[in-house]
Coordinates of C-alpha atoms and ligand atoms in Angstrom, one line a residue:
M1 CA -54.2 -18.8 -93.8
A2 CA -52.6 -15.6 -95.9
A3 CA -54.5 -12.6 -95.0
D4 CA -51.5 -10.8 -97.3
R5 CA -52.8 -11.7 -99.9
S6 CA -55.3 -9.6 -102.0
F7 CA -56.7 -10.7 -105.4
Y8 CA -59.3 -8.6 -106.9
I9 CA -61.3 -10.0 -109.8
T10 CA -63.8 -8.2 -111.7
T11 CA -66.6 -9.4 -114.6
P12 CA -66.7 -7.3 -117.2
I13 CA -70.0 -4.7 -117.1
F14 CA -73.4 -5.2 -119.0
Y15 CA -74.9 -3.5 -121.1
V16 CA -78.6 -2.8 -120.1
N17 CA -79.9 -3.0 -123.4
D18 CA -81.5 -6.5 -123.2
V19 CA -82.1 -8.6 -120.3
P20 CA -79.2 -11.3 -119.9
H21 CA -78.8 -14.3 -121.3
I22 CA -76.6 -17.5 -120.0
G23 CA -73.8 -16.6 -121.6
H24 CA -73.4 -13.1 -119.5
A25 CA -74.5 -15.6 -116.3
Y26 CA -71.4 -17.9 -116.9
T27 CA -68.7 -15.4 -116.9
E28 CA -70.7 -13.9 -113.7
V29 CA -70.2 -17.6 -112.4
A30 CA -66.5 -18.0 -113.1
A31 CA -65.6 -14.9 -111.7
D32 CA -68.1 -15.9 -108.7
V33 CA -66.6 -19.1 -108.6
L34 CA -62.7 -17.5 -107.8
A35 CA -63.9 -14.5 -105.5
R36 CA -65.4 -17.9 -103.5
W37 CA -62.2 -19.8 -103.7
H38 CA -60.0 -17.0 -102.4
R39 CA -62.0 -16.3 -99.8
Q40 CA -62.0 -19.1 -98.4
A41 CA -59.1 -19.2 -98.7
G42 CA -58.6 -16.0 -96.8
D43 CA -57.4 -13.4 -98.9
D44 CA -58.0 -10.5 -99.4
T45 CA -61.1 -10.9 -101.9
W46 CA -63.4 -8.3 -103.2
L47 CA -65.9 -9.3 -106.8
L48 CA -66.9 -6.5 -108.6
T49 CA -69.5 -6.6 -110.9
G50 CA -72.3 -3.9 -113.0
T51 CA -73.0 -2.1 -115.4
D52 CA -72.5 -0.6 -118.5
E53 CA -74.5 2.2 -119.8
H54 CA -73.7 5.0 -121.8
G55 CA -73.6 5.0 -125.5
Q56 CA -75.3 5.0 -128.2
K57 CA -76.9 1.3 -127.8
I58 CA -78.2 2.2 -124.9
L59 CA -79.4 5.2 -126.2
R60 CA -81.0 4.1 -129.0
T61 CA -82.7 1.5 -127.2
A62 CA -84.6 3.6 -124.7
V63 CA -85.1 6.1 -127.2
A64 CA -87.5 2.8 -129.2
N65 CA -89.1 1.9 -126.3
D66 CA -90.4 5.7 -125.7
T67 CA -88.5 6.6 -122.8
D68 CA -84.4 8.4 -120.9
P69 CA -81.7 5.9 -120.9
K70 CA -81.1 6.7 -117.6
S71 CA -85.1 5.4 -116.9
W72 CA -84.6 3.1 -118.6
A73 CA -81.1 1.9 -117.4
D74 CA -82.7 2.1 -113.9
R75 CA -85.3 -0.2 -115.2
L76 CA -83.0 -2.8 -116.7
V77 CA -80.8 -2.9 -113.7
A78 CA -83.6 -3.0 -111.0
E79 CA -85.6 -6.1 -112.7
A80 CA -82.9 -8.1 -114.9
W81 CA -79.4 -7.4 -113.4
L82 CA -79.7 -7.6 -110.2
P83 CA -82.1 -10.3 -109.9
L84 CA -79.2 -12.1 -112.3
L85 CA -77.0 -12.4 -109.1
D86 CA -79.6 -13.8 -107.2
T87 CA -80.5 -16.0 -109.8
I88 CA -77.5 -17.7 -110.0
D89 CA -76.3 -17.1 -106.7
I90 CA -73.1 -14.7 -106.5
A91 CA -71.4 -13.2 -104.0
N92 CA -70.5 -9.9 -105.5
D93 CA -69.2 -6.8 -102.9
D94 CA -70.1 -4.5 -105.0
F95 CA -71.8 -3.7 -108.4
I96 CA -70.9 -0.6 -110.1
R97 CA -72.4 1.8 -112.8
T98 CA -71.3 3.6 -115.1
T99 CA -74.2 6.0 -114.0
D100 CA -73.0 6.8 -110.4
E101 CA -71.8 9.8 -109.2
R102 CA -68.7 8.2 -108.2
H103 CA -67.4 6.4 -111.7
E104 CA -68.8 9.0 -113.3
S105 CA -66.6 11.5 -111.3
A106 CA -63.4 9.7 -111.1
V107 CA -63.4 8.9 -114.9
Q108 CA -63.3 13.1 -115.4
V109 CA -60.1 13.1 -112.8
F110 CA -58.6 10.4 -115.2
L111 CA -59.2 12.2 -118.1
Q112 CA -58.0 15.3 -117.0
K113 CA -54.4 13.8 -115.9
L114 CA -54.7 12.2 -119.5
Y115 CA -55.3 15.3 -121.1
D116 CA -52.7 17.7 -118.9
D117 CA -50.0 15.1 -119.7
G118 CA -50.0 15.2 -123.6
F119 CA -52.1 12.0 -124.3
I120 CA -55.0 12.7 -125.5
Y121 CA -55.2 15.1 -128.7
S122 CA -57.5 16.8 -130.9
G123 CA -58.3 15.2 -134.9
E124 CA -60.3 13.9 -137.3
Y125 CA -62.1 10.8 -137.5
E126 CA -63.8 8.5 -140.0
G127 CA -64.5 4.9 -140.9
Y128 CA -66.9 2.5 -139.4
Y129 CA -68.9 1.7 -136.4
C130 CA -70.4 -0.7 -135.3
V131 CA -73.1 0.0 -132.3
G132 CA -73.8 -3.6 -131.8
C133 CA -70.1 -4.0 -131.1
E134 CA -69.9 0.3 -129.5
E135 CA -66.7 0.0 -131.9
Y136 CA -64.6 1.6 -134.6
K137 CA -64.1 -1.4 -136.9
Q138 CA -61.8 -1.9 -139.6
K139 CA -62.8 -2.6 -143.8
D140 CA -61.1 -6.2 -143.1
E141 CA -63.8 -6.7 -139.9
L142 CA -66.5 -5.9 -141.5
L143 CA -68.6 -8.7 -144.3
E144 CA -70.4 -7.2 -147.7
V145 CA -73.8 -8.4 -147.6
D146 CA -76.4 -6.9 -150.9
G147 CA -73.8 -4.2 -151.1
D148 CA -73.8 -2.9 -147.2
L149 CA -70.6 -3.5 -145.2
V150 CA -72.2 -5.4 -141.6
C151 CA -70.8 -6.2 -138.9
A152 CA -69.4 -9.6 -138.7
I153 CA -71.0 -10.2 -135.0
H154 CA -74.0 -8.6 -135.8
G155 CA -74.9 -9.5 -138.5
R156 CA -76.2 -5.6 -139.3
P157 CA -74.9 -2.9 -141.4
V158 CA -71.9 -0.7 -139.6
E159 CA -72.4 3.6 -139.5
V160 CA -70.0 5.5 -141.4
L161 CA -68.5 8.3 -139.1
K162 CA -67.0 11.9 -140.1
E163 CA -66.1 13.4 -136.4
R164 CA -64.5 15.6 -134.9
N165 CA -63.4 13.4 -132.2
Y166 CA -60.4 13.4 -129.5
F167 CA -57.8 11.0 -129.9
F168 CA -55.8 8.5 -127.4
R169 CA -52.0 8.0 -128.1
M170 CA -52.5 4.4 -128.3
S171 CA -50.3 3.8 -131.0
E172 CA -47.2 4.8 -128.4
F173 CA -47.8 2.2 -126.2
Q174 CA -46.9 -0.9 -128.8
D175 CA -43.7 -1.7 -127.4
R176 CA -44.6 -1.7 -124.0
L177 CA -47.1 -3.9 -124.8
I178 CA -45.2 -6.1 -126.7
E179 CA -42.6 -6.4 -123.6
L180 CA -45.3 -6.9 -121.0
Y181 CA -47.0 -9.9 -123.2
E182 CA -43.5 -10.5 -123.3
S183 CA -42.4 -10.5 -119.9
Q184 CA -45.4 -11.7 -118.3
P185 CA -46.6 -14.8 -120.0
D186 CA -49.6 -15.5 -117.8
F187 CA -50.9 -12.0 -118.3
I188 CA -53.1 -13.0 -121.2
Q189 CA -54.9 -16.2 -121.4
P190 CA -55.6 -18.7 -122.7
E191 CA -52.5 -18.8 -125.0
S192 CA -54.6 -18.5 -127.8
V193 CA -55.7 -14.9 -127.2
R194 CA -52.2 -14.4 -125.6
N195 CA -51.4 -15.0 -129.4
E196 CA -54.4 -13.8 -131.3
I197 CA -53.6 -10.0 -129.4
M198 CA -49.6 -10.0 -129.8
H199 CA -50.3 -10.7 -133.2
F200 CA -52.7 -7.9 -133.4
V201 CA -49.9 -5.7 -131.2
K202 CA -47.1 -6.5 -134.1
Q203 CA -49.2 -5.1 -137.1
G204 CA -49.1 -2.4 -135.2
L205 CA -51.7 0.5 -133.2
A206 CA -53.3 2.7 -134.0
D207 CA -54.3 5.8 -132.3
L208 CA -58.2 5.6 -130.4
S209 CA -60.8 7.6 -131.2
I210 CA -61.9 8.0 -127.6
S211 CA -65.1 10.9 -127.9
R212 CA -68.7 11.2 -130.0
S213 CA -69.7 14.9 -130.3
S214 CA -72.8 14.1 -132.1
F215 CA -75.2 12.9 -129.1
D216 CA -74.9 13.0 -125.4
W217 CA -75.3 9.9 -123.5
G218 CA -72.5 9.8 -121.8
I219 CA -70.1 11.7 -119.7
K220 CA -68.5 14.7 -120.6
I221 CA -65.2 16.1 -122.1
P222 CA -64.2 17.6 -119.3
W223 CA -62.2 20.9 -120.7
D224 CA -65.0 20.1 -124.3
E225 CA -68.2 19.9 -123.0
S226 CA -69.0 19.1 -126.4
H227 CA -68.0 15.9 -126.3
V228 CA -69.0 12.3 -124.8
V229 CA -66.9 10.1 -123.7
Y230 CA -66.8 6.8 -126.5
V231 CA -67.9 4.9 -124.7
W232 CA -65.6 1.5 -124.1
F233 CA -63.2 4.2 -123.0
E234 CA -64.8 5.1 -120.3
A235 CA -66.1 1.4 -119.2
L236 CA -62.9 0.2 -118.8
M237 CA -62.3 2.6 -116.0
N238 CA -65.1 1.4 -114.1
Y239 CA -62.4 -1.3 -112.9
I240 CA -60.4 1.2 -111.0
T241 CA -63.0 4.0 -110.1
A242 CA -65.3 1.4 -108.3
I243 CA -62.4 0.9 -105.5
G244 CA -61.4 4.3 -104.9
Y245 CA -59.3 5.8 -108.4
G246 CA -58.5 9.4 -106.6
T247 CA -60.6 9.3 -104.0
D248 CA -59.1 6.5 -102.1
D249 CA -56.2 6.3 -102.6
V250 CA -55.5 3.5 -99.2
N251 CA -58.3 1.1 -100.5
F252 CA -57.4 1.6 -104.1
A253 CA -53.4 0.5 -103.3
R254 CA -55.3 -2.7 -101.5
R255 CA -56.8 -4.1 -104.4
W256 CA -55.5 -2.7 -107.6
P257 CA -54.0 -4.1 -109.9
G258 CA -56.7 -7.1 -110.1
T259 CA -58.1 -9.9 -112.3
H260 CA -60.4 -9.9 -115.1
I261 CA -62.0 -12.0 -116.1
V262 CA -63.7 -11.3 -119.7
G263 CA -65.9 -13.4 -123.3
K264 CA -63.0 -13.2 -125.8
D265 CA -64.6 -10.8 -128.4
I266 CA -63.6 -8.0 -125.7
A267 CA -60.1 -9.1 -124.9
R268 CA -58.4 -6.8 -127.1
F269 CA -60.0 -3.7 -125.1
H270 CA -58.5 -5.4 -122.4
A271 CA -55.2 -6.3 -122.9
V272 CA -54.6 -3.4 -125.1
V273 CA -56.9 -0.3 -125.1
W274 CA -56.7 -0.9 -121.2
P275 CA -53.6 -1.7 -120.2
A276 CA -51.9 1.1 -122.3
T277 CA -54.4 4.0 -121.1
L278 CA -53.7 2.7 -117.3
M279 CA -50.0 2.9 -118.6
A280 CA -49.9 6.6 -119.8
A281 CA -51.5 7.4 -116.8
G282 CA -48.6 5.6 -114.8
L283 CA -50.8 3.1 -113.0
E284 CA -50.3 -0.1 -112.5
V285 CA -51.4 -2.6 -115.3
P286 CA -53.8 -5.7 -114.6
K287 CA -52.5 -8.6 -113.2
R288 CA -54.3 -10.8 -115.7
V289 CA -56.8 -11.7 -118.8
F290 CA -58.6 -14.2 -119.4
G291 CA -60.7 -14.2 -122.4
H292 CA -63.4 -17.8 -121.6
G293 CA -65.0 -18.7 -124.8
W294 CA -68.6 -18.7 -126.1
L295 CA -71.6 -20.7 -125.2
L296 CA -72.5 -21.3 -129.0
V297 CA -76.5 -22.7 -129.2
G298 CA -77.1 -24.9 -132.6
G299 CA -73.3 -23.8 -133.1
E300 CA -73.3 -20.2 -133.3
K301 CA -72.6 -18.1 -130.4
M302 CA -75.6 -18.0 -128.0
S303 CA -77.2 -14.8 -128.5
K304 CA -80.6 -12.5 -127.9
S305 CA -79.9 -10.8 -131.2
K306 CA -79.9 -13.9 -133.3
L307 CA -83.0 -15.6 -130.9
T308 CA -80.4 -18.2 -129.6
G309 CA -80.6 -16.7 -126.1
I310 CA -81.6 -18.9 -123.0
A311 CA -82.6 -16.8 -119.7
P312 CA -80.6 -18.3 -116.8
S313 CA -83.8 -18.8 -115.4
D314 CA -85.1 -21.0 -117.2
I315 CA -82.4 -23.4 -116.5
T316 CA -82.7 -22.7 -112.9
D317 CA -86.0 -23.1 -112.0
T318 CA -85.6 -27.1 -113.6
F319 CA -82.5 -28.4 -111.9
G320 CA -81.6 -25.4 -109.3
T321 CA -78.8 -23.0 -108.5
D322 CA -76.4 -24.8 -107.9
A323 CA -76.3 -27.6 -110.9
F324 CA -76.2 -24.3 -113.8
R325 CA -73.1 -23.4 -111.6
F326 CA -71.6 -26.8 -111.5
Y327 CA -72.0 -27.4 -115.0
F328 CA -71.4 -24.2 -116.8
M329 CA -67.8 -24.9 -115.2
S330 CA -67.7 -28.3 -115.3
A331 CA -68.5 -29.3 -118.7
I332 CA -66.3 -26.7 -120.6
H333 CA -63.6 -26.1 -120.6
F334 CA -62.3 -22.4 -119.2
G335 CA -60.8 -20.4 -122.5
Q336 CA -62.8 -22.3 -124.8
D337 CA -66.1 -22.4 -126.8
G338 CA -68.6 -24.9 -125.7
S339 CA -71.9 -26.0 -126.5
F340 CA -75.4 -25.8 -124.9
S341 CA -77.6 -28.3 -124.7
W342 CA -80.4 -29.5 -122.3
E343 CA -79.4 -33.2 -123.3
D344 CA -75.7 -32.8 -122.6
L345 CA -77.1 -30.7 -119.0
S346 CA -79.8 -33.2 -117.9
A347 CA -77.3 -35.7 -119.0
R348 CA -74.4 -34.6 -117.0
Y349 CA -77.0 -33.8 -114.1
N350 CA -78.2 -37.3 -113.5
A351 CA -74.8 -39.3 -113.6
E352 CA -72.5 -36.2 -111.8
L353 CA -74.5 -35.1 -109.9
A354 CA -77.7 -37.2 -109.0
N355 CA -76.1 -40.7 -108.8
G356 CA -72.3 -39.5 -107.9
F357 CA -72.3 -37.0 -105.6
G358 CA -75.5 -36.9 -104.2
N359 CA -76.6 -40.3 -104.1
L360 CA -73.2 -41.0 -102.2
A361 CA -73.7 -37.9 -99.8
S362 CA -77.1 -39.9 -99.0
R363 CA -75.5 -43.1 -98.9
V364 CA -73.0 -42.4 -96.1
I365 CA -75.6 -40.5 -93.7
A366 CA -77.8 -43.2 -94.4
M367 CA -75.3 -46.1 -93.2
V368 CA -73.7 -43.7 -90.2
N369 CA -77.5 -44.4 -89.3
K370 CA -78.1 -47.5 -89.4
Y371 CA -74.4 -48.5 -87.9
F372 CA -73.7 -46.2 -85.8
D373 CA -77.5 -44.5 -84.2
G374 CA -76.1 -42.0 -86.3
L375 CA -73.1 -40.9 -84.8
I376 CA -70.4 -40.5 -86.8
P377 CA -67.6 -43.5 -85.2
A378 CA -64.1 -43.2 -84.5
P379 CA -61.9 -45.0 -87.0
S380 CA -58.7 -47.2 -85.8
G381 CA -56.1 -49.6 -88.2
Y382 CA -56.0 -47.5 -90.8
L383 CA -55.0 -49.9 -94.4
D384 CA -54.1 -49.1 -97.6
A385 CA -57.3 -48.6 -98.9
D386 CA -57.8 -46.6 -96.5
L387 CA -54.8 -44.1 -97.1
A388 CA -55.3 -44.4 -101.1
I389 CA -58.4 -41.9 -100.2
Q390 CA -56.5 -40.0 -98.3
R391 CA -54.2 -39.7 -100.5
T392 CA -56.3 -39.1 -103.2
V393 CA -58.3 -36.1 -100.9
A394 CA -55.1 -34.4 -100.7
K395 CA -54.0 -34.7 -104.0
A396 CA -57.6 -33.2 -105.1
A397 CA -57.4 -30.5 -102.8
E398 CA -53.6 -29.1 -104.3
D399 CA -54.6 -30.2 -107.5
A400 CA -57.7 -27.4 -107.9
D401 CA -55.8 -24.8 -105.5
A402 CA -52.5 -24.5 -108.3
A403 CA -55.7 -25.2 -111.3
I404 CA -57.7 -22.0 -109.4
E405 CA -54.0 -19.9 -109.4
R406 CA -54.1 -20.2 -113.6
L407 CA -57.9 -20.3 -113.4
L408 CA -58.4 -23.5 -114.6
I409 CA -61.9 -24.4 -113.0
N410 CA -62.6 -27.1 -114.6
E411 CA -59.8 -28.5 -113.7
A412 CA -60.0 -28.1 -110.5
I413 CA -63.3 -29.2 -110.4
E414 CA -62.0 -32.1 -112.3
A415 CA -59.5 -32.5 -109.7
I416 CA -62.3 -32.2 -107.2
W417 CA -64.2 -35.0 -108.6
T418 CA -61.8 -37.3 -108.5
I419 CA -62.9 -37.5 -104.2
V420 CA -66.5 -38.4 -105.8
D421 CA -65.5 -41.1 -107.6
E422 CA -62.8 -43.1 -105.8
L423 CA -65.5 -43.0 -103.0
N424 CA -68.2 -44.7 -104.2
G425 CA -65.3 -47.0 -105.7
Y426 CA -64.2 -47.2 -102.4
I427 CA -67.5 -47.8 -101.1
T428 CA -68.6 -50.3 -103.7
V429 CA -65.2 -52.4 -103.1
Q430 CA -65.1 -52.5 -98.8
E431 CA -68.7 -53.9 -99.1
P432 CA -69.7 -51.7 -96.1
W433 CA -73.1 -54.2 -95.8
V434 CA -71.2 -56.8 -95.3
L435 CA -68.7 -56.1 -92.3
A436 CA -72.1 -55.6 -90.7
K437 CA -72.8 -58.2 -90.3
S438 CA -70.9 -59.0 -87.8
S439 CA -69.4 -58.1 -85.0
D440 CA -65.6 -59.0 -85.8
T441 CA -65.3 -56.4 -88.2
R442 CA -67.2 -53.7 -86.6
E443 CA -63.9 -52.0 -85.9
R444 CA -63.1 -52.1 -89.7
L445 CA -66.5 -50.7 -90.5
A446 CA -65.8 -47.9 -87.8
T447 CA -63.4 -47.1 -89.9
V448 CA -64.4 -47.4 -93.5
I449 CA -68.1 -45.2 -91.7
Y450 CA -65.4 -42.6 -90.8
T451 CA -62.9 -42.4 -94.5
V452 CA -66.3 -41.9 -96.5
S453 CA -67.8 -39.1 -94.1
E454 CA -64.3 -37.1 -94.2
G455 CA -64.2 -37.3 -97.8
L456 CA -67.6 -35.4 -97.9
R457 CA -66.4 -32.7 -95.6
A458 CA -63.6 -32.5 -97.6
L459 CA -66.5 -32.3 -100.9
A460 CA -67.8 -30.1 -99.0
V461 CA -65.1 -27.7 -98.0
L462 CA -64.0 -27.8 -101.8
L463 CA -66.7 -28.2 -103.3
S464 CA -68.7 -24.8 -101.5
P465 CA -67.5 -22.1 -103.8
V466 CA -69.2 -23.9 -107.4
M467 CA -72.5 -25.2 -105.3
P468 CA -72.5 -23.3 -102.0
K469 CA -76.1 -24.4 -101.2
A470 CA -75.4 -28.1 -101.7
T471 CA -72.5 -28.4 -99.6
A472 CA -74.2 -25.9 -97.0
K473 CA -76.4 -28.6 -96.4
L474 CA -74.3 -31.3 -96.9
W475 CA -72.2 -29.2 -94.0
E476 CA -75.4 -29.6 -91.6
A477 CA -75.9 -32.6 -92.4
I478 CA -72.7 -34.2 -91.2
G479 CA -72.5 -32.4 -88.2
A480 CA -70.1 -30.3 -89.2
D481 CA -71.3 -27.1 -88.6
G482 CA -69.7 -27.1 -85.3
L483 CA -66.4 -26.7 -86.8
G484 CA -67.5 -23.3 -87.2
P485 CA -69.3 -22.7 -91.1
L486 CA -68.4 -24.5 -94.0
T487 CA -67.5 -21.0 -95.7
E488 CA -65.2 -20.3 -93.0
Q489 CA -62.9 -23.1 -93.7
P490 CA -59.7 -23.0 -95.1
I491 CA -59.7 -24.4 -98.0
R492 CA -56.0 -25.0 -99.0
E493 CA -56.2 -26.9 -95.7
A494 CA -59.2 -29.4 -96.7
G495 CA -56.5 -32.0 -98.0
S496 CA -55.8 -32.2 -94.1
W497 CA -56.9 -36.2 -92.9
G498 CA -59.1 -36.3 -90.0
V499 CA -61.1 -33.0 -89.6
L500 CA -64.4 -34.8 -88.3
Q501 CA -64.9 -35.1 -85.3
P502 CA -66.0 -38.8 -84.0
G503 CA -69.2 -38.8 -82.5
T504 CA -70.3 -36.0 -84.7
A505 CA -74.0 -36.0 -84.8
V506 CA -75.6 -36.2 -88.4
R507 CA -78.6 -34.8 -89.3
A508 CA -80.9 -35.7 -92.1
L509 CA -80.0 -35.3 -95.3
E510 CA -82.9 -34.3 -98.1
A511 CA -81.9 -35.1 -101.8
L512 CA -79.5 -33.2 -102.6
F513 CA -79.8 -33.4 -107.0
P514 CA -83.7 -35.2 -107.3
R515 CA -84.4 -36.3 -110.6
V516 CA -85.7 -33.8 -113.0
E517 CA -86.9 -36.7 -116.1
Q518 CA -90.2 -34.5 -115.8
D519 CA -89.4 -30.9 -115.6
V520 CA -86.5 -31.7 -118.3
A521 CA -89.7 -32.5 -120.2
A522 CA -91.3 -29.5 -119.5
A523 CA -88.2 -27.4 -120.3
D524 CA -88.1 -29.1 -123.3
E525 CA -91.7 -28.1 -124.3
R526 CA -90.6 -24.2 -123.7
R527 CA -88.3 -24.1 -126.1
Ligands
LIG1 N1 -70.6 -3.9 -122.2 C1 -68.7 -4.5 -122.4 C2 -68.4 -4.9 -121.6 C3 -67.6 -3.6 -121.0 S1 -66.7 -4.3 -119.3 C4 -65.5 -3.1 -119.1 C5 -70.1 -5.9 -122.9 N2 -71.0 -6.4 -122.2 S2 -72.0 -7.4 -123.1 O1 -73.3 -6.9 -122.2 O2 -72.0 -7.3 -124.6 O3 -71.2 -8.6 -123.0 C6 -70.3 -9.1 -121.6 C7 -70.1 -10.3 -121.2 O4 -70.6 -11.3 -121.8 C8 -68.6 -10.1 -122.4 O5 -67.7 -10.9 -121.7 C9 -69.2 -11.5 -123.5 O6 -68.0 -12.3 -124.0 C10 -69.9 -12.1 -122.9 N3 -71.0 -13.3 -123.5 C11 -71.9 -12.6 -124.1 N4 -72.6 -13.2 -125.0 C12 -71.2 -14.8 -125.1 C13 -71.9 -15.9 -124.6 N5 -72.8 -15.8 -126.1 N6 -71.4 -17.3 -124.5 C14 -70.6 -17.1 -124.0 N7 -69.9 -15.5 -123.3 C15 -70.7 -14.2 -123.9 O7 -69.3 -6.3 -123.9

């Protein structure tokens, strides 16, 4: 146990202009799997998520729905964003809303400090702005469609702004940022995002407009209440206002710096603007920024505005929460784009979960019942094939932890899955049903059944961060609850052999992943 290791992980905070789709859920699940892994390793873990509620986009959505922005945000948080956490089983430690008083007041403290220290000045902004992205745009980032300049992401015309704004002296941090990326090569991951950002910063950084005065849905600039803070500038600060910046120095020191999981589209804000802001305030930069890829539907980034949005519950209603988590974490290389299709989801569900893992679990429990009256037998005289399983388990546990350390969730699952495959192969080769026919091979049968049971024990521990529900059922079924709750099993020791005690009584196990052909057809129809 390494309780002195601190692991603070965040998701982006989500805009409340609309309801969540599976792209948002993807980010949440990734951060949650990493958090659960570290928690189970005994690290001092904190998972933060929340909502981004200020700015023009939310304001306009509220007005279009005949309400005020705060009421709109309250409704979306209560009806969509908090329920999402249940739908996909997120064990977050905190949920911050940028309309929380704790956020608003700490943002003002932070800004006043930057202002007092000379990092903010008043200037004139003239340029383009995309309300969909809530982002200032350069001309070369826009497309020309029918004479209009449109945002390449949202496909909608950008607006031309000409305002007196406050500016943050971001240009002063170019050299320090480059030095950061070079001295800490894993600060931005994956490599493709790191390269893109390095290139962007090397071209030179402009100062950043950090206030708006043409609308008032935002946090007031403390020294000039006719301006509100630019939504991105304050949104980034949620990562520190939530853990006590300016109010609770002890907690802040305990948690910060953290690891940010974000989509690659918002990696620049996190790897350029945010560290520069922190540097100006004399605070530590984040530990790491991981920019994951996009979920694509029909070859395009899935999005509500393009009507390709799929609600997470469309999937979990049919396949269950664990399958949702497993599918997105294993089928997509974390850091690359991945195409979603119902066909791929149901094929993997059936092959890997129903036939692979689920069937293995049912078979083992059934054999303990059939051959040993429901009591895990004691092993004796391990042979090479058994020792090979022990090595597979030890290596899988070690490789998975190393992959998680690098935030590569799909590689961790791949490593763990070697146990599923090896155990299934082992059962085929060892033929316990043949060993059961003669009393001469009773001891051998006991060793084989113990080996597969102990393999299941390791699988439950290692897969618990990815599939908390199914593994909890399995834990109970193999009688391992006598060892304590599954979520408290030290995950970095999951590969040690001989943890499950002979004589333990197994319990009934319903199918962990029932087949879903019928329902897939129904889901197809809903599309
Ligand atoms: N509010 C900002 C983030 C502020 S963080 C200080 C924001 N919100 S968002 O709701 O638009 O997006 C949140 C996250 O969802 C981003 O990381 C974004 O990359 C991710 N995704 C949105 N669509 C996605 C896909 N189709 N695929 C994967 N992730 C996607 O940006």
